[in-house]
CSV table of C-alpha atoms and ligand atoms in Angstrom, one decimal:
chain,number,residue,atom,x,y,z
A,127,MET,CA,2.0,8.6,2.4
A,128,ARG,CA,-0.2,7.5,-0.5
A,129,LEU,CA,-0.1,3.8,0.6
A,130,ALA,CA,-1.8,4.8,3.9
A,131,GLN,CA,-4.7,6.4,2.0
A,132,ILE,CA,-5.2,3.6,-0.5
A,133,VAL,CA,-5.3,1.0,2.4
A,134,LYS,CA,-7.9,3.2,4.1
A,135,ASP,CA,-10.0,3.7,1.0
A,136,GLU,CA,-10.5,0.0,0.5
A,137,ARG,CA,-12.2,-0.5,3.9
A,138,ARG,CA,-16.0,-0.7,4.4
A,139,PRO,CA,-16.9,-1.1,8.0
A,140,ARG,CA,-20.4,-2.5,8.4
A,141,ASP,CA,-22.9,-2.1,11.2
A,142,PHE,CA,-23.1,-5.0,13.6
A,143,ASP,CA,-24.9,-5.7,16.9
A,144,PRO,CA,-22.4,-4.6,19.6
A,145,ARG,CA,-23.8,-7.2,22.0
A,146,GLU,CA,-22.8,-10.2,19.9
A,147,TYR,CA,-19.3,-11.6,20.0
A,148,ILE,CA,-17.8,-12.3,16.6
A,149,SER,CA,-16.9,-16.0,17.0
A,150,THR,CA,-15.6,-18.8,19.3
A,151,TRP,CA,-14.1,-22.2,18.5
A,152,THR,CA,-11.7,-24.8,19.9
A,153,GLU,CA,-8.4,-25.6,18.2
A,154,LYS,CA,-5.3,-27.6,19.2
A,155,ASP,CA,-2.3,-25.9,20.8
A,156,VAL,CA,0.7,-26.7,23.0
A,157,LEU,CA,0.7,-26.1,26.8
A,158,HIS,CA,3.7,-27.3,28.9
A,159,GLY,CA,4.9,-29.5,26.1
A,160,LYS,CA,1.5,-31.2,25.6
A,161,VAL,CA,-1.1,-30.9,22.9
A,162,VAL,CA,-4.3,-29.4,24.5
A,163,ASP,CA,-7.5,-27.8,23.4
A,164,ALA,CA,-7.3,-24.0,23.1
A,165,TRP,CA,-10.5,-21.9,23.4
A,166,VAL,CA,-10.4,-19.1,20.9
A,167,ILE,CA,-12.7,-16.1,21.6
A,168,ILE,CA,-13.1,-13.1,19.3
A,169,PHE,CA,-14.9,-10.3,20.9
A,170,ARG,CA,-16.6,-7.5,18.9
A,171,THR,CA,-15.2,-4.1,19.9
A,172,ARG,CA,-14.8,-0.8,18.0
A,173,GLY,CA,-11.8,-2.5,16.5
A,174,CYS,CA,-8.2,-1.6,16.0
A,175,TYR,CA,-7.5,2.2,16.1
A,176,TRP,CA,-4.8,1.8,13.6
A,177,ALA,CA,-7.2,0.1,11.1
A,178,GLN,CA,-9.5,3.1,11.5
A,179,ALA,CA,-6.7,5.6,11.0
A,180,SER,CA,-5.2,3.8,8.0
A,181,GLY,CA,-4.4,0.1,8.7
A,182,CYS,CA,-2.3,-2.7,7.6
A,183,SER,CA,-2.4,-3.7,3.9
A,184,MET,CA,-3.5,-7.3,4.5
A,185,CYS,CA,-5.9,-6.8,7.4
A,186,GLY,CA,-9.7,-7.0,6.9
A,187,TYR,CA,-10.6,-7.2,10.6
A,188,VAL,CA,-12.0,-3.7,10.5
A,189,ASN,CA,-14.9,-5.0,8.4
A,190,ASP,CA,-16.1,-7.1,11.4
A,191,VAL,CA,-16.2,-4.5,14.1
A,192,ALA,CA,-19.1,-2.5,15.5
A,193,ARG,CA,-18.8,1.3,15.6
A,194,GLU,CA,-19.1,1.7,19.4
A,195,VAL,CA,-19.2,-1.0,22.0
A,196,SER,CA,-19.9,-0.1,25.6
A,197,VAL,CA,-18.9,-1.9,28.8
A,198,ALA,CA,-22.4,-3.2,29.1
A,199,ASP,CA,-22.2,-4.6,25.5
A,200,LEU,CA,-18.9,-6.3,26.2
A,201,THR,CA,-20.2,-7.7,29.5
A,202,HIS,CA,-23.1,-9.2,27.5
A,203,GLN,CA,-20.7,-10.8,25.0
A,204,LEU,CA,-18.6,-12.1,27.9
A,205,ASP,CA,-21.5,-13.7,29.7
A,206,ALA,CA,-22.7,-15.3,26.5
A,207,VAL,CA,-19.3,-16.7,25.6
A,208,LEU,CA,-18.4,-18.0,29.0
A,209,LYS,CA,-21.3,-20.5,28.7
A,210,LYS,CA,-19.4,-22.1,25.8
A,211,HIS,CA,-16.4,-23.1,28.0
A,212,THR,CA,-15.9,-26.9,28.0
A,213,GLY,CA,-12.9,-27.2,30.1
A,214,GLN,CA,-10.2,-26.0,27.7
A,215,PRO,CA,-7.1,-25.1,29.7
A,216,MET,CA,-6.0,-22.4,27.4
A,217,ALA,CA,-7.8,-19.3,26.1
A,218,LYS,CA,-6.9,-17.0,23.2
A,219,VAL,CA,-8.6,-13.7,23.3
A,220,TYR,CA,-8.8,-11.6,20.2
A,221,THR,CA,-10.7,-8.3,19.6
A,222,SER,CA,-10.0,-7.6,16.0
A,223,GLY,CA,-7.8,-4.9,17.6
A,224,ASN,CA,-5.8,-4.3,20.7
A,225,PHE,CA,-6.7,-5.7,24.1
A,226,PHE,CA,-4.6,-3.1,25.8
A,227,ASP,CA,-6.1,-0.1,24.1
A,228,ASP,CA,-8.1,1.5,26.9
A,229,HIS,CA,-10.5,3.1,24.3
A,230,GLU,CA,-11.2,-0.2,22.8
A,231,VAL,CA,-11.4,-2.4,25.9
A,232,ALA,CA,-12.1,-0.3,29.1
A,233,PRO,CA,-9.7,-1.1,31.9
A,234,GLU,CA,-12.5,-2.5,34.2
A,235,MET,CA,-13.7,-4.7,31.3
A,236,ARG,CA,-10.2,-6.0,30.6
A,237,GLU,CA,-9.9,-7.0,34.3
A,238,LYS,CA,-13.3,-8.7,34.2
A,239,ILE,CA,-12.4,-10.7,31.1
A,240,LEU,CA,-9.1,-11.8,32.6
A,241,GLU,CA,-10.6,-12.6,36.0
A,242,GLU,CA,-13.3,-14.8,34.4
A,243,LEU,CA,-10.9,-16.6,32.0
A,244,GLY,CA,-8.2,-16.8,34.7
A,245,ASP,CA,-10.7,-18.7,36.9
A,246,ARG,CA,-11.3,-21.2,34.2
A,247,CYS,CA,-8.0,-21.6,32.3
A,248,ASP,CA,-4.3,-22.1,33.2
A,249,LYS,CA,-3.1,-19.9,30.4
A,250,VAL,CA,-4.6,-16.8,28.6
A,251,ILE,CA,-3.3,-15.2,25.5
A,252,VAL,CA,-4.3,-11.7,24.5
A,253,GLU,CA,-3.2,-9.6,21.5
A,254,THR,CA,-2.1,-5.9,21.2
A,255,LEU,CA,0.1,-3.6,19.3
A,256,SER,CA,3.4,-3.2,21.1
A,257,HIS,CA,3.5,0.5,21.6
A,258,LEU,CA,0.1,0.5,23.4
A,259,LEU,CA,1.3,-1.7,26.3
A,260,ARG,CA,1.9,0.1,29.6
A,261,ARG,CA,3.4,-1.2,32.8
A,262,ASP,CA,0.3,-0.4,35.0
A,263,GLN,CA,-2.0,-2.3,32.5
A,264,LEU,CA,0.2,-5.4,32.4
A,265,ASP,CA,0.7,-5.3,36.1
A,266,ALA,CA,-3.0,-5.4,36.7
A,267,ALA,CA,-3.5,-8.1,34.0
A,268,THR,CA,-1.0,-10.5,35.4
A,269,ARG,CA,-2.8,-10.6,38.8
A,270,HIS,CA,-5.8,-12.4,37.4
A,271,VAL,CA,-4.2,-15.2,35.3
A,272,ASP,CA,-1.7,-17.9,36.2
A,273,GLU,CA,0.1,-17.6,32.9
A,274,LEU,CA,-0.4,-14.6,30.7
A,275,GLU,CA,1.0,-14.4,27.1
A,276,VAL,CA,0.9,-11.2,25.1
A,277,ALA,CA,0.8,-11.6,21.4
A,278,PHE,CA,2.2,-8.8,19.2
A,279,GLY,CA,1.8,-8.4,15.4
A,280,LEU,CA,5.4,-7.4,14.6
A,281,GLU,CA,5.0,-8.7,11.0
A,282,SER,CA,8.6,-8.0,9.9
A,283,THR,CA,11.7,-6.6,11.4
A,284,ASP,CA,12.6,-4.8,8.2
A,285,PRO,CA,11.6,-1.1,8.5
A,286,ARG,CA,11.2,-0.8,4.7
A,287,VAL,CA,8.9,-3.8,4.5
A,288,LEU,CA,6.8,-2.4,7.4
A,289,ARG,CA,6.6,1.0,5.8
A,290,HIS,CA,6.1,0.2,2.1
A,291,SER,CA,4.4,-3.2,2.3
A,292,VAL,CA,2.6,-3.7,5.6
A,293,ASN,CA,1.8,0.0,6.3
A,294,LYS,CA,2.8,-0.3,9.9
A,295,VAL,CA,5.0,2.3,11.7
A,296,TRP,CA,6.2,0.3,14.7
A,297,GLY,CA,8.9,-2.2,14.5
A,298,LEU,CA,11.5,-4.2,16.4
A,299,ASP,CA,12.4,-1.4,18.9
A,300,GLU,CA,8.9,-1.1,20.1
A,301,HIS,CA,8.5,-4.8,20.1
A,302,ALA,CA,11.7,-5.3,22.2
A,303,ARG,CA,10.6,-2.7,24.7
A,304,ALA,CA,7.1,-4.3,25.2
A,305,ALA,CA,8.7,-7.8,25.3
A,306,ALA,CA,11.1,-6.7,28.0
A,307,LEU,CA,8.2,-5.4,30.0
A,308,CYS,CA,6.3,-8.7,29.6
A,309,HIS,CA,9.3,-10.7,30.8
A,310,GLU,CA,9.9,-8.4,33.7
A,311,LEU,CA,6.3,-8.8,34.9
A,312,GLY,CA,6.2,-12.5,34.4
A,313,ALA,CA,4.3,-12.7,31.1
A,314,THR,CA,5.5,-14.5,28.0
A,315,VAL,CA,5.6,-13.1,24.5
A,316,LYS,CA,4.2,-14.4,21.2
A,317,THR,CA,5.4,-12.7,18.1
A,318,TYR,CA,3.5,-12.8,14.8
A,319,LEU,CA,5.5,-12.5,11.6
A,320,LEU,CA,4.1,-12.4,8.1
A,321,VAL,CA,5.1,-14.6,5.3
A,322,LYS,CA,4.7,-12.7,2.1
A,323,PRO,CA,3.3,-9.2,2.6
A,324,PRO,CA,2.5,-7.5,-0.7
A,325,PHE,CA,5.1,-6.2,-3.1
A,326,LEU,CA,7.7,-8.8,-2.2
A,327,THR,CA,8.6,-11.6,-4.5
A,328,GLU,CA,8.3,-15.1,-3.2
A,329,ARG,CA,12.0,-15.3,-2.6
A,330,GLU,CA,12.2,-11.9,-0.9
A,331,ALA,CA,9.3,-13.0,1.3
A,332,ILE,CA,11.0,-16.1,2.4
A,333,GLU,CA,14.2,-14.2,3.2
A,334,ASP,CA,12.3,-11.5,5.1
A,335,ALA,CA,10.5,-14.0,7.3
A,336,VAL,CA,13.6,-16.0,8.1
A,337,ARG,CA,15.6,-12.8,8.9
A,338,SER,CA,12.7,-11.4,11.0
A,339,GLY,CA,12.5,-14.7,12.9
A,340,HIS,CA,16.1,-14.5,13.9
A,341,ASP,CA,15.9,-10.8,14.8
A,342,ALA,CA,12.8,-11.4,16.9
A,343,ASP,CA,14.0,-14.5,18.6
A,344,PRO,CA,15.7,-12.8,21.6
A,345,HIS,CA,12.4,-11.1,22.4
A,346,SER,CA,10.0,-14.0,21.9
A,347,ASP,CA,8.9,-17.1,23.6
A,348,MET,CA,6.8,-18.2,20.7
A,349,ILE,CA,7.1,-17.1,17.0
A,350,SER,CA,4.1,-17.7,14.8
A,351,PHE,CA,4.5,-17.3,11.1
A,352,ASN,CA,1.3,-16.0,9.5
A,353,PRO,CA,1.2,-16.6,5.7
A,354,VAL,CA,-0.8,-13.7,4.3
A,355,ASN,CA,-4.3,-14.6,3.1
A,356,VAL,CA,-6.4,-12.5,0.9
A,357,GLN,CA,-9.1,-10.8,3.0
A,358,SER,CA,-11.9,-8.8,1.6
A,359,ARG,CA,-11.6,-5.0,1.2
A,360,THR,CA,-7.8,-4.9,1.6
A,361,LEU,CA,-5.0,-3.6,-0.5
A,362,VAL,CA,-3.9,-7.2,-0.8
A,363,GLU,CA,-7.2,-8.2,-2.3
A,364,ARG,CA,-7.0,-5.4,-4.9
A,365,LEU,CA,-3.6,-6.7,-6.0
A,366,PHE,CA,-4.8,-10.3,-6.0
A,367,ARG,CA,-7.6,-9.5,-8.3
A,368,ARG,CA,-5.2,-8.0,-10.8
A,369,GLY,CA,-2.8,-10.9,-10.7
A,370,GLU,CA,-0.2,-8.8,-8.8
A,371,TYR,CA,-0.4,-10.9,-5.7
A,372,ARG,CA,-0.4,-14.6,-5.0
A,373,PRO,CA,-0.5,-15.8,-1.4
A,374,PRO,CA,2.7,-17.7,-0.5
A,375,TRP,CA,3.3,-21.3,-1.6
A,376,LEU,CA,3.1,-23.8,1.2
A,377,TRP,CA,6.6,-24.8,0.1
A,378,SER,CA,7.7,-21.3,1.1
A,379,VAL,CA,6.2,-21.7,4.5
A,380,VAL,CA,7.9,-25.0,4.9
A,381,GLU,CA,11.2,-23.4,3.9
A,382,VAL,CA,10.7,-20.6,6.5
A,383,LEU,CA,10.0,-23.2,9.2
A,384,GLU,CA,13.0,-25.3,8.2
A,385,ARG,CA,15.3,-22.4,8.4
A,386,THR,CA,14.1,-21.1,11.7
A,387,ARG,CA,14.4,-24.4,13.5
A,388,ASP,CA,17.5,-23.1,15.2
A,389,LEU,CA,15.6,-20.4,17.1
A,390,ARG,CA,15.3,-20.6,20.9
A,391,ALA,CA,11.6,-19.6,20.7
A,392,HIS,CA,9.0,-22.2,19.8
A,393,VAL,CA,8.2,-21.8,16.1
A,394,LYS,CA,4.9,-22.5,14.5
A,395,SER,CA,2.5,-21.6,11.7
A,396,HIS,CA,-1.3,-22.0,11.2
A,397,PRO,CA,-1.9,-20.8,7.7
A,398,THR,CA,-5.4,-19.2,7.6
A,399,ALA,CA,-7.3,-20.5,4.5
A,400,GLY,CA,-4.3,-22.8,3.8
A,401,GLY,CA,-4.8,-24.9,0.7
A,402,MET,CA,-7.3,-22.4,-0.7
A,403,VAL,CA,-6.7,-20.0,-3.5
A,404,ARG,CA,-6.9,-17.0,-1.1
A,405,GLY,CA,-4.6,-18.6,1.4
A,406,ALA,CA,-1.1,-20.2,1.3
A,407,HIS,CA,-1.3,-23.0,-1.3
A,408,ASN,CA,0.5,-25.3,-3.6
A,409,CYS,CA,-0.8,-27.2,-6.6
A,410,GLY,CA,-4.0,-28.6,-5.0
A,411,ALA,CA,-2.9,-32.2,-5.0
A,412,CYS,CA,-0.4,-31.9,-2.2
A,413,ASP,CA,-1.9,-29.1,-0.1
A,414,ARG,CA,-3.7,-31.3,2.5
A,415,LYS,CA,-0.6,-33.3,3.1
A,416,VAL,CA,1.7,-30.3,3.5
A,417,MET,CA,-0.9,-28.5,5.7
A,418,ASP,CA,-1.1,-31.5,8.0
A,419,ALA,CA,2.7,-31.6,8.2
A,420,ILE,CA,2.8,-27.9,9.1
A,421,GLU,CA,0.2,-28.5,11.8
A,422,GLU,CA,2.2,-31.4,13.2
A,423,PHE,CA,5.4,-29.4,13.2
A,424,SER,CA,3.6,-26.5,15.0
A,425,LEU,CA,2.3,-28.9,17.7
A,426,GLY,CA,5.8,-30.3,18.2
A,427,LEU,CA,4.9,-33.7,16.6
A,428,ARG,CA,7.5,-33.5,13.8
A,429,THR,CA,10.8,-31.8,13.4
A,430,ASP,CA,11.4,-31.7,9.6
A,431,PHE,CA,9.6,-31.9,6.3
A,432,ARG,CA,12.1,-34.2,4.5
A,433,ASP,CA,9.4,-36.8,3.6
A,434,LEU,CA,7.3,-34.3,1.7
A,435,ASP,CA,7.5,-34.0,-2.1
A,436,CYS,CA,5.3,-33.3,-5.1
A,437,GLU,CA,5.7,-32.5,-8.7
A,438,CYS,CA,4.8,-28.9,-8.0
A,439,LYS,CA,8.0,-28.4,-6.0
A,440,ASP,CA,9.9,-27.9,-9.2
A,441,LEU,CA,7.3,-25.4,-10.4
A,442,TRP,CA,7.7,-23.5,-7.1
A,443,ARG,CA,11.5,-23.4,-7.7
A,444,GLU,CA,10.9,-22.0,-11.2
A,445,TYR,CA,8.4,-19.5,-9.8
A,446,LEU,CA,11.1,-18.2,-7.5
A,447,ASP,CA,13.5,-17.8,-10.5
A,448,LEU,CA,11.0,-16.4,-12.8
A,449,GLN,CA,9.9,-13.6,-10.5
A,450,GLU,CA,13.6,-12.6,-10.1
A,451,PHE,CA,14.1,-12.7,-13.9
A,452,MET,CA,11.0,-10.7,-14.6
A,453,LEU,CA,11.8,-8.3,-11.8
A,454,THR,CA,8.2,-8.4,-10.5
A,455,PRO,CA,6.4,-9.5,-7.4
A,456,ALA,CA,3.4,-10.2,-9.6
A,457,ASP,CA,2.2,-13.8,-10.1
A,458,PRO,CA,4.1,-15.0,-13.2
A,459,LEU,CA,1.5,-17.8,-13.8
A,460,PHE,CA,-1.2,-15.2,-14.0
A,461,VAL,CA,0.9,-13.0,-16.3
A,462,LEU,CA,1.7,-16.0,-18.6
A,463,GLU,CA,-1.6,-17.9,-18.4
A,464,GLY,CA,-4.2,-15.7,-16.8
B,197,SF4,S1,-3.2,-6.2,11.5
B,197,SF4,FE1,-3.5,-5.6,13.6
B,197,SF4,S2,-2.5,-3.6,13.8
B,197,SF4,FE2,-2.8,-3.9,11.6
B,197,SF4,S3,-4.8,-3.0,11.2
B,197,SF4,FE3,-5.2,-5.2,11.6
B,197,SF4,S4,-5.7,-5.3,13.8
B,197,SF4,FE4,-4.7,-3.3,13.4
B,198,ZN,ZN1,1.9,-30.2,-5.2
């Protein structure tokens, strides 16, 4: 498929010190109905095998990875990052790839990470592609942590969107299988869905996210909507530079959250680079207010967005119409004014 090659050609992995973790910080999240501090750790690994083979159209993670990372390197990263723990009861572990890929995180390393974090935190969240998860791995993982959550980047439940927009070849079937395994072994499931992958109009993107949320709900404890942001060296960036892609409006994210309030799963969204030109944004004047409202909604501190308004909401509605009329997912404002 040509898309697969184009996505791959955009990537420029750089050389990094394999002994240094990528980043760590603390953010707010919800644990047992209460807002708590969550400790985010991003380990440096060889990265996602799918990113190296081809990769998702919006994902620039591969640019942060090191070519090879040994168990000794990862142990060094772990020892260094453990010193940064300040009592957060929840840890979120990312690797710019797949925690359950044995070639990326060796089984003994995986157990060591979970053991150390399980000693310090009540809940640990790890991320992986659904088709990589095996029973024996999960069985071993759940032994070290009181509450384990596995996050999967499902992105969309529409096979055509996965294939032609995201460039991902696993969908709801693989997700449902992995989710059933998690539930059987006592882990919970977090599902990531995209808002506005490339080549979709704003309206199509809203409908895709809402539909995907409902499809994924029976297999999810948490659904997190990720508005696409423009990362370096991705297909999305290439389109963005040509005015053929605009990250979603925050009003679109709000609509998705409003229309998935009926889900059984907890629904949230933390727009990366929200309010900035490369992230989900509105007119500039209302972005902070809308971002705060989305954050409050995600933490369970508000249930609707009825109090929000801005002059740009009319422009957003016109934008939805205009794209349909022009039969293009390109940015009409760029076409008309750019
Ligand atoms: S989005 Fe996830 S699965 Fe896709 S290339 Fe990036 S790390 Fe890999
Ligand atoms: Zn506005």
